[in-house]
Tab-separated table of C-alpha atoms in Angstrom:
chain	number	residue	atom	x	y	z
A	108	UNK	CA	-0.966	-4.835	-46.684
A	109	UNK	CA	0.605	-1.452	-45.956
A	110	UNK	CA	-1.581	-1.214	-42.843
A	111	UNK	CA	-0.481	-4.619	-41.553
A	112	UNK	CA	2.266	-3.312	-39.272
A	113	UNK	CA	0.273	-0.477	-37.615
A	114	UNK	CA	-2.674	-2.835	-37.093
A	115	UNK	CA	-0.442	-5.488	-35.532
A	116	UNK	CA	1.189	-2.873	-33.283
A	117	UNK	CA	-2.237	-1.537	-32.275
A	118	UNK	CA	-3.576	-4.998	-31.477
A	119	UNK	CA	-0.428	-5.763	-29.499
A	120	UNK	CA	-0.841	-2.596	-27.418
A	121	UNK	CA	-4.524	-3.337	-26.924
A	122	UNK	CA	-3.727	-6.836	-25.655
A	123	UNK	CA	-1.117	-5.354	-23.318
A	124	UNK	CA	-3.570	-2.808	-21.894
A	125	UNK	CA	-6.411	-5.296	-21.493
A	126	UNK	CA	-4.014	-7.608	-19.703
A	127	UNK	CA	-2.943	-4.706	-17.494
A	128	UNK	CA	-6.528	-3.842	-16.610
A	129	UNK	CA	-7.051	-7.293	-15.179
A	130	UNK	CA	-4.343	-6.824	-12.598
A	131	UNK	CA	-5.323	-5.290	-9.303
A	132	UNK	CA	-2.764	-2.532	-8.626
A	133	UNK	CA	-3.298	-3.107	-4.922
A	134	UNK	CA	-1.922	-6.632	-5.143
A	135	UNK	CA	1.809	-6.273	-4.855
A	136	UNK	CA	4.175	-9.192	-5.305
A	137	UNK	CA	5.874	-10.036	-2.027
A	138	UNK	CA	9.671	-10.239	-2.010
A	139	UNK	CA	9.344	-12.828	0.765
A	140	UNK	CA	8.052	-15.628	-1.461
A	141	UNK	CA	10.560	-18.482	-1.411
A	142	UNK	CA	12.189	-17.257	1.783
A	143	UNK	CA	12.005	-18.517	5.344
A	144	UNK	CA	9.264	-16.718	7.251
A	145	UNK	CA	10.575	-13.628	9.104
A	146	UNK	CA	11.215	-14.217	12.780
A	147	UNK	CA	8.758	-13.179	15.445
A	148	UNK	CA	7.998	-13.931	19.037
A	149	UNK	CA	4.360	-13.276	19.771
A	150	UNK	CA	2.055	-13.989	22.718
A	151	UNK	CA	-1.183	-15.897	22.245
A	152	UNK	CA	-4.559	-14.174	22.356
A	153	UNK	CA	-5.986	-16.650	24.835
A	154	UNK	CA	-3.011	-17.736	26.779
A	155	UNK	CA	-0.291	-17.038	29.219
A	156	UNK	CA	1.158	-13.635	28.294
A	157	UNK	CA	4.655	-14.922	29.045
A	158	UNK	CA	4.435	-17.846	26.668
A	159	UNK	CA	5.529	-16.801	23.186
A	160	UNK	CA	5.209	-18.497	19.807
A	161	UNK	CA	7.928	-18.301	17.146
A	162	UNK	CA	7.925	-19.442	13.491
A	163	UNK	CA	9.827	-22.561	14.602
A	164	UNK	CA	6.673	-23.658	16.440
A	165	UNK	CA	4.772	-23.630	13.142
A	166	UNK	CA	7.141	-26.026	11.372
A	167	UNK	CA	6.334	-29.679	10.749
A	168	UNK	CA	3.486	-29.366	8.287
A	169	UNK	CA	2.199	-26.780	5.841
A	170	UNK	CA	0.176	-24.057	7.485
A	171	UNK	CA	-1.702	-20.893	6.558
A	172	UNK	CA	-0.793	-17.749	8.452
A	173	UNK	CA	-3.686	-15.295	8.316
A	174	UNK	CA	-3.279	-11.674	9.436
A	175	UNK	CA	-6.666	-10.398	10.596
A	176	UNK	CA	-8.241	-7.868	12.942
A	177	UNK	CA	-11.645	-7.254	14.440
A	178	UNK	CA	-11.701	-3.768	12.881
A	179	UNK	CA	-11.091	-5.054	9.372
A	180	UNK	CA	-14.042	-5.334	6.981
A	181	UNK	CA	-12.364	-7.795	4.628
A	182	UNK	CA	-11.789	-10.126	7.557
A	183	UNK	CA	-15.517	-10.339	8.259
A	184	UNK	CA	-15.998	-11.157	4.617
A	185	UNK	CA	-13.638	-14.126	4.622
A	186	UNK	CA	-14.390	-15.375	8.122
A	187	UNK	CA	-17.144	-17.833	7.238
A	188	UNK	CA	-14.990	-19.350	4.533
A	189	UNK	CA	-11.995	-19.712	6.868
A	190	UNK	CA	-14.271	-21.512	9.334
A	191	UNK	CA	-15.314	-23.846	6.558
A	192	UNK	CA	-11.711	-24.526	5.489
A	193	UNK	CA	-10.564	-25.217	9.017
A	194	UNK	CA	-13.698	-27.207	9.888
A	195	UNK	CA	-13.333	-29.535	6.943
A	196	UNK	CA	-9.681	-30.098	7.802
A	197	UNK	CA	-8.486	-28.714	4.472
A	198	UNK	CA	-6.132	-26.275	6.130
A	199	UNK	CA	-4.502	-25.570	9.423
A	200	UNK	CA	-4.713	-21.833	9.987
A	201	UNK	CA	-2.706	-19.756	12.414
A	202	UNK	CA	-4.217	-16.327	12.995
A	203	UNK	CA	-2.248	-13.211	13.796
A	204	UNK	CA	-4.475	-10.546	15.321
A	205	UNK	CA	-2.974	-7.361	13.858
A	206	UNK	CA	-3.052	-4.071	15.775
A	207	UNK	CA	-6.215	-4.994	17.601
A	208	UNK	CA	-7.412	-4.392	21.128
A	209	UNK	CA	-7.154	-7.745	22.912
A	210	UNK	CA	-10.768	-7.709	24.095
A	211	UNK	CA	-12.027	-6.754	20.638
A	212	UNK	CA	-10.143	-9.682	19.128
A	213	UNK	CA	-11.419	-12.137	21.751
A	214	UNK	CA	-15.038	-10.968	21.436
A	215	UNK	CA	-14.873	-11.071	17.687
A	216	UNK	CA	-13.753	-14.706	17.637
A	217	UNK	CA	-16.209	-15.694	20.329
A	218	UNK	CA	-19.102	-14.199	18.413
A	219	UNK	CA	-18.176	-15.451	14.958
A	220	UNK	CA	-16.400	-18.688	15.712
A	221	UNK	CA	-12.692	-19.416	15.735
A	222	UNK	CA	-11.135	-20.982	12.630
A	223	UNK	CA	-7.609	-20.763	14.020
A	224	UNK	CA	-5.456	-23.523	15.487
A	225	UNK	CA	-3.625	-20.755	17.328
A	226	UNK	CA	-4.211	-17.019	17.573
A	227	UNK	CA	-1.164	-14.814	18.081
A	228	UNK	CA	-1.175	-11.124	18.889
A	229	UNK	CA	0.749	-8.483	16.960
A	230	UNK	CA	-0.228	-5.490	19.045
A	231	UNK	CA	2.175	-2.880	17.651
A	232	UNK	CA	2.144	-4.181	14.065
A	233	UNK	CA	5.888	-4.823	13.946
A	234	UNK	CA	5.497	-8.451	12.860
A	235	UNK	CA	3.131	-7.194	10.163
A	236	UNK	CA	5.859	-4.858	8.899
A	237	UNK	CA	8.458	-7.637	8.933
A	238	UNK	CA	6.092	-9.822	6.906
A	239	UNK	CA	5.364	-6.997	4.471
A	240	UNK	CA	1.696	-6.752	5.441
A	241	UNK	CA	0.080	-3.567	4.120
A	242	UNK	CA	-3.610	-4.332	4.357
A	243	UNK	CA	-5.329	-7.040	6.357
A	244	UNK	CA	-6.532	-9.634	5.635
A	245	UNK	CA	-3.448	-11.243	4.134
A	246	UNK	CA	-2.825	-14.974	4.095
A	247	UNK	CA	0.594	-16.600	3.784
A	248	UNK	CA	1.144	-20.241	2.855
A	249	UNK	CA	4.095	-21.786	4.707
A	250	UNK	CA	5.554	-25.179	3.890
A	251	UNK	CA	6.649	-27.703	6.510
A	252	UNK	CA	10.110	-26.106	6.712
A	253	UNK	CA	8.645	-22.699	7.483
A	254	UNK	CA	9.268	-21.245	4.032
A	255	UNK	CA	6.736	-18.793	2.563
A	256	UNK	CA	5.503	-20.281	-0.695
A	257	UNK	CA	2.530	-18.039	-1.444
A	258	UNK	CA	0.757	-14.945	-0.268
A	259	UNK	CA	-2.887	-14.098	-0.847
A	260	UNK	CA	-3.877	-10.448	-0.393
A	261	UNK	CA	-7.445	-9.588	0.530
A	262	UNK	CA	-10.299	-11.798	1.682
A	263	UNK	CA	-9.934	-15.508	0.970
A	264	UNK	CA	-12.577	-16.591	-1.525
A	265	UNK	CA	-13.486	-20.063	-2.843
A	266	UNK	CA	-12.112	-18.976	-6.247
A	267	UNK	CA	-8.773	-17.843	-4.824
A	268	UNK	CA	-8.574	-20.962	-2.698
A	269	UNK	CA	-9.177	-23.368	-5.589
A	270	UNK	CA	-7.065	-21.452	-8.086
A	271	UNK	CA	-4.033	-20.388	-6.046
A	272	UNK	CA	-3.848	-21.562	-2.489
A	273	UNK	CA	-4.957	-25.196	-2.510
A	274	UNK	CA	-2.555	-26.227	-5.308
A	275	UNK	CA	0.347	-24.590	-3.450
A	276	UNK	CA	-0.645	-26.227	-0.202
A	277	UNK	CA	-0.962	-29.626	-1.837
A	278	UNK	CA	2.382	-29.272	-3.580
A	279	UNK	CA	3.940	-28.553	-0.198
A	280	UNK	CA	2.300	-31.501	1.563
B	173	UNK	CA	-4.879	12.831	-7.490
B	174	UNK	CA	-7.148	14.980	-5.341
B	175	UNK	CA	-10.013	12.622	-6.072
B	176	UNK	CA	-7.998	9.590	-5.023
B	177	UNK	CA	-6.813	11.404	-1.973
B	178	UNK	CA	-10.339	12.290	-0.911
B	179	UNK	CA	-11.339	8.649	-1.344
B	180	UNK	CA	-8.426	7.650	0.852
B	181	UNK	CA	-9.463	10.201	3.449
B	182	UNK	CA	-13.061	8.974	3.311
B	183	UNK	CA	-11.990	5.373	3.722
B	184	UNK	CA	-9.829	6.327	6.672
B	185	UNK	CA	-12.674	8.331	8.219
B	186	UNK	CA	-15.019	5.378	7.967
B	187	UNK	CA	-12.315	3.111	9.290
B	188	UNK	CA	-11.981	5.459	12.239
B	189	UNK	CA	-15.703	5.504	12.947
B	190	UNK	CA	-16.620	1.876	12.525
B	191	UNK	CA	-13.468	0.170	13.654
B	192	UNK	CA	-10.777	1.170	16.041
B	193	UNK	CA	-7.300	0.141	15.064
B	194	UNK	CA	-4.940	0.156	17.980
B	195	UNK	CA	-2.135	2.706	17.786
B	196	UNK	CA	0.190	1.782	20.593
B	197	UNK	CA	1.887	4.641	22.375
B	198	UNK	CA	5.521	4.718	21.371
B	199	UNK	CA	8.180	6.995	22.794
B	200	UNK	CA	9.282	9.669	20.283
B	201	UNK	CA	12.652	9.064	18.654
B	202	UNK	CA	15.084	11.956	18.728
B	203	UNK	CA	17.320	12.429	15.691
B	204	UNK	CA	20.343	14.614	15.117
B	205	UNK	CA	19.794	17.534	12.718
B	206	UNK	CA	21.683	15.612	10.030
B	207	UNK	CA	19.509	12.517	10.543
B	208	UNK	CA	16.364	14.639	10.645
B	209	UNK	CA	17.313	16.190	7.291
B	210	UNK	CA	17.864	12.732	5.773
B	211	UNK	CA	14.527	11.569	7.236
B	212	UNK	CA	12.767	14.506	5.553
B	213	UNK	CA	14.576	13.840	2.271
B	214	UNK	CA	13.779	10.108	2.248
B	215	UNK	CA	10.033	10.237	2.878
B	216	UNK	CA	8.812	11.920	-0.348
B	217	UNK	CA	10.580	9.188	-2.331
B	218	UNK	CA	8.792	6.347	-0.557
B	219	UNK	CA	5.335	5.184	-1.514
B	220	UNK	CA	2.574	4.623	1.002
B	221	UNK	CA	1.284	1.145	0.183
B	222	UNK	CA	-2.186	1.802	1.585
B	223	UNK	CA	-2.894	5.031	-0.327
B	224	UNK	CA	-0.721	4.274	-3.311
B	225	UNK	CA	-0.724	7.778	-4.750
B	226	UNK	CA	0.631	9.315	-1.592
B	227	UNK	CA	4.165	9.290	-0.323
B	228	UNK	CA	5.136	8.302	3.173
B	229	UNK	CA	5.666	12.020	3.809
B	230	UNK	CA	2.003	12.841	3.137
B	231	UNK	CA	0.030	9.806	4.153
B	232	UNK	CA	-1.881	9.610	7.417
B	233	UNK	CA	-2.613	5.893	6.991
B	234	UNK	CA	-1.719	3.975	10.173
B	235	UNK	CA	0.814	1.868	8.273
B	236	UNK	CA	2.526	5.018	7.013
B	237	UNK	CA	2.747	6.297	10.570
B	238	UNK	CA	4.249	2.975	11.681
B	239	UNK	CA	6.746	2.993	8.830
B	240	UNK	CA	7.782	6.581	9.561
B	241	UNK	CA	8.428	5.508	13.133
B	242	UNK	CA	10.464	2.492	11.985
B	243	UNK	CA	12.512	4.683	9.632
B	244	UNK	CA	13.255	7.147	12.439
B	245	UNK	CA	14.385	4.197	14.552
B	246	UNK	CA	16.691	2.922	11.808
B	247	UNK	CA	18.216	6.364	11.235
B	248	UNK	CA	18.716	6.858	14.963
B	249	UNK	CA	20.661	3.607	15.186
B	250	UNK	CA	22.955	4.896	12.444
B	251	UNK	CA	21.619	3.207	9.301
B	252	UNK	CA	22.501	4.754	5.942
B	253	UNK	CA	19.821	5.811	3.443
B	254	UNK	CA	20.677	2.701	1.458
B	255	UNK	CA	20.128	0.466	4.489
B	256	UNK	CA	16.759	2.096	5.183
B	257	UNK	CA	15.645	1.512	1.591
B	258	UNK	CA	16.858	-2.074	1.767
B	259	UNK	CA	14.889	-2.611	4.988
B	260	UNK	CA	11.748	-1.470	3.165
B	261	UNK	CA	12.287	-3.275	-0.143
B	262	UNK	CA	13.142	-6.519	1.705
B	263	UNK	CA	9.632	-6.422	3.137
B	264	UNK	CA	7.476	-4.612	0.583
B	265	UNK	CA	9.412	-4.938	-2.664
B	266	UNK	CA	10.676	-2.328	-5.099
B	267	UNK	CA	7.191	-0.856	-5.402
B	268	UNK	CA	7.734	1.169	-2.238
B	269	UNK	CA	10.438	3.186	-4.016
B	270	UNK	CA	9.195	5.910	-6.353
B	271	UNK	CA	12.554	5.640	-8.129
B	272	UNK	CA	13.390	1.934	-8.450
B	273	UNK	CA	17.077	0.990	-8.672
B	274	UNK	CA	18.570	0.784	-12.166
B	275	UNK	CA	19.289	-2.927	-12.561
B	276	UNK	CA	18.693	-5.738	-15.022
B	277	UNK	CA	15.020	-6.274	-14.203
B	278	UNK	CA	14.212	-2.537	-14.301
B	279	UNK	CA	16.080	-1.716	-17.540
B	280	UNK	CA	12.849	-1.888	-19.523
B	281	UNK	CA	11.173	0.462	-17.049
B	282	UNK	CA	14.004	2.990	-17.162
B	283	UNK	CA	14.983	2.799	-20.823
B	284	UNK	CA	11.725	1.566	-22.393
B	285	UNK	CA	10.475	5.097	-23.175
B	286	UNK	CA	13.820	5.932	-24.820
B	287	UNK	CA	13.532	2.730	-26.849
B	288	UNK	CA	10.011	3.711	-27.969
B	289	UNK	CA	11.289	7.171	-28.927
B	290	UNK	CA	14.061	5.666	-31.061
B	291	UNK	CA	11.619	3.272	-32.738
B	292	UNK	CA	9.290	6.215	-33.406
B	293	UNK	CA	12.066	8.366	-34.894
B	294	UNK	CA	13.312	5.546	-37.116
B	295	UNK	CA	9.767	4.872	-38.335
B	296	UNK	CA	9.197	8.567	-38.984
B	297	UNK	CA	12.462	8.857	-40.894
B	298	UNK	CA	11.719	5.837	-43.069
B	299	UNK	CA	8.151	6.982	-43.661
B	300	UNK	CA	9.135	10.467	-44.842
B	301	UNK	CA	11.951	9.045	-46.973
B	302	UNK	CA	9.509	6.725	-48.683
B	303	UNK	CA	7.134	9.611	-49.337
B	304	UNK	CA	9.882	11.758	-50.866
B	305	UNK	CA	10.945	8.915	-53.109
B	306	UNK	CA	7.370	8.233	-54.106
B	307	UNK	CA	6.839	11.901	-54.922
B	308	UNK	CA	10.028	12.109	-56.949
B	309	UNK	CA	9.519	8.834	-58.738
B	310	UNK	CA	7.446	9.526	-61.869
B	311	UNK	CA	9.650	11.122	-64.500
B	312	UNK	CA	7.891	14.189	-65.770
B	313	UNK	CA	8.289	15.399	-69.254
B	314	UNK	CA	9.146	19.022	-68.495
B	315	UNK	CA	8.467	20.267	-72.004
B	316	UNK	CA	5.039	18.649	-72.127
B	317	UNK	CA	4.219	20.067	-68.721
B	318	UNK	CA	5.276	23.548	-69.730
B	319	UNK	CA	3.129	23.277	-72.840
B	320	UNK	CA	0.170	22.105	-70.831
B	321	UNK	CA	0.509	24.997	-68.416
B	322	UNK	CA	0.929	27.536	-71.189
B	323	UNK	CA	-2.153	26.258	-72.988
B	324	UNK	CA	-4.065	26.518	-69.782
B	325	UNK	CA	-2.957	30.078	-69.154
B	326	UNK	CA	-3.635	31.083	-72.730
């Protein structure tokens, strides 16, 4: 009985630490969740350089905004799954090619297939900074009003899709 | 720290070999001596989000370079230190600050250790008190004790 309190305290600490170990310290909560997507005006990868796309153009229905780059290993990892998601019509994905050489980006998509409804170009990475991107790939879920409702950091996996992203997307539809 | 840093360096080296991230040429931003001093003072207190154990002053990660450039731009246009920090926390959250602001949601972070110390001291105090009381509790017959000791000695 006299050991009850220390044992309870110890178990409590243990639970706290085990819980802490399951969090990836690289996954930082975004302060942008619940806010309207930061403004940008970006050219398209395969389009007229003068024609720019803004977040207003993405409004109307929920959409995924995926920051990727041809130089990014995690993007190769998730690419097949993004193709599957887009191909089956489960998601409309807008890609933002982040700090990539234009030709590299074009070749990459040509070789691996293009899951994106539109591909925009963030050459200097400024849109990435405004969106709080710190490591591609990152995927934002936007609702029909252009509000950010979720952010997934790292490659999209079937687990992450089923657990986090799809429910958010459905709730927004 | 050194180990983590060497991993970061390795990762960056590989990134440089296998994949070429575009660093666009940007014109250098001139700052006044006062702004330059504030720039130097700000950086060690900001975390690089790519190599999380390095500050923006140390990190060579491309994002850190971009953020340094942005911060120079903000200072040059006359932003205060507070405005620069707000620009960063609006995008990346409080985590980018090595010293988060003291506010309701960070009270536990700032004062939690003090709270633990107080709990520890109170527990220690009560524990030692209980021991003293326990030690003092049994009433000893002094005469009998004396006798016992004398017999022993004799």
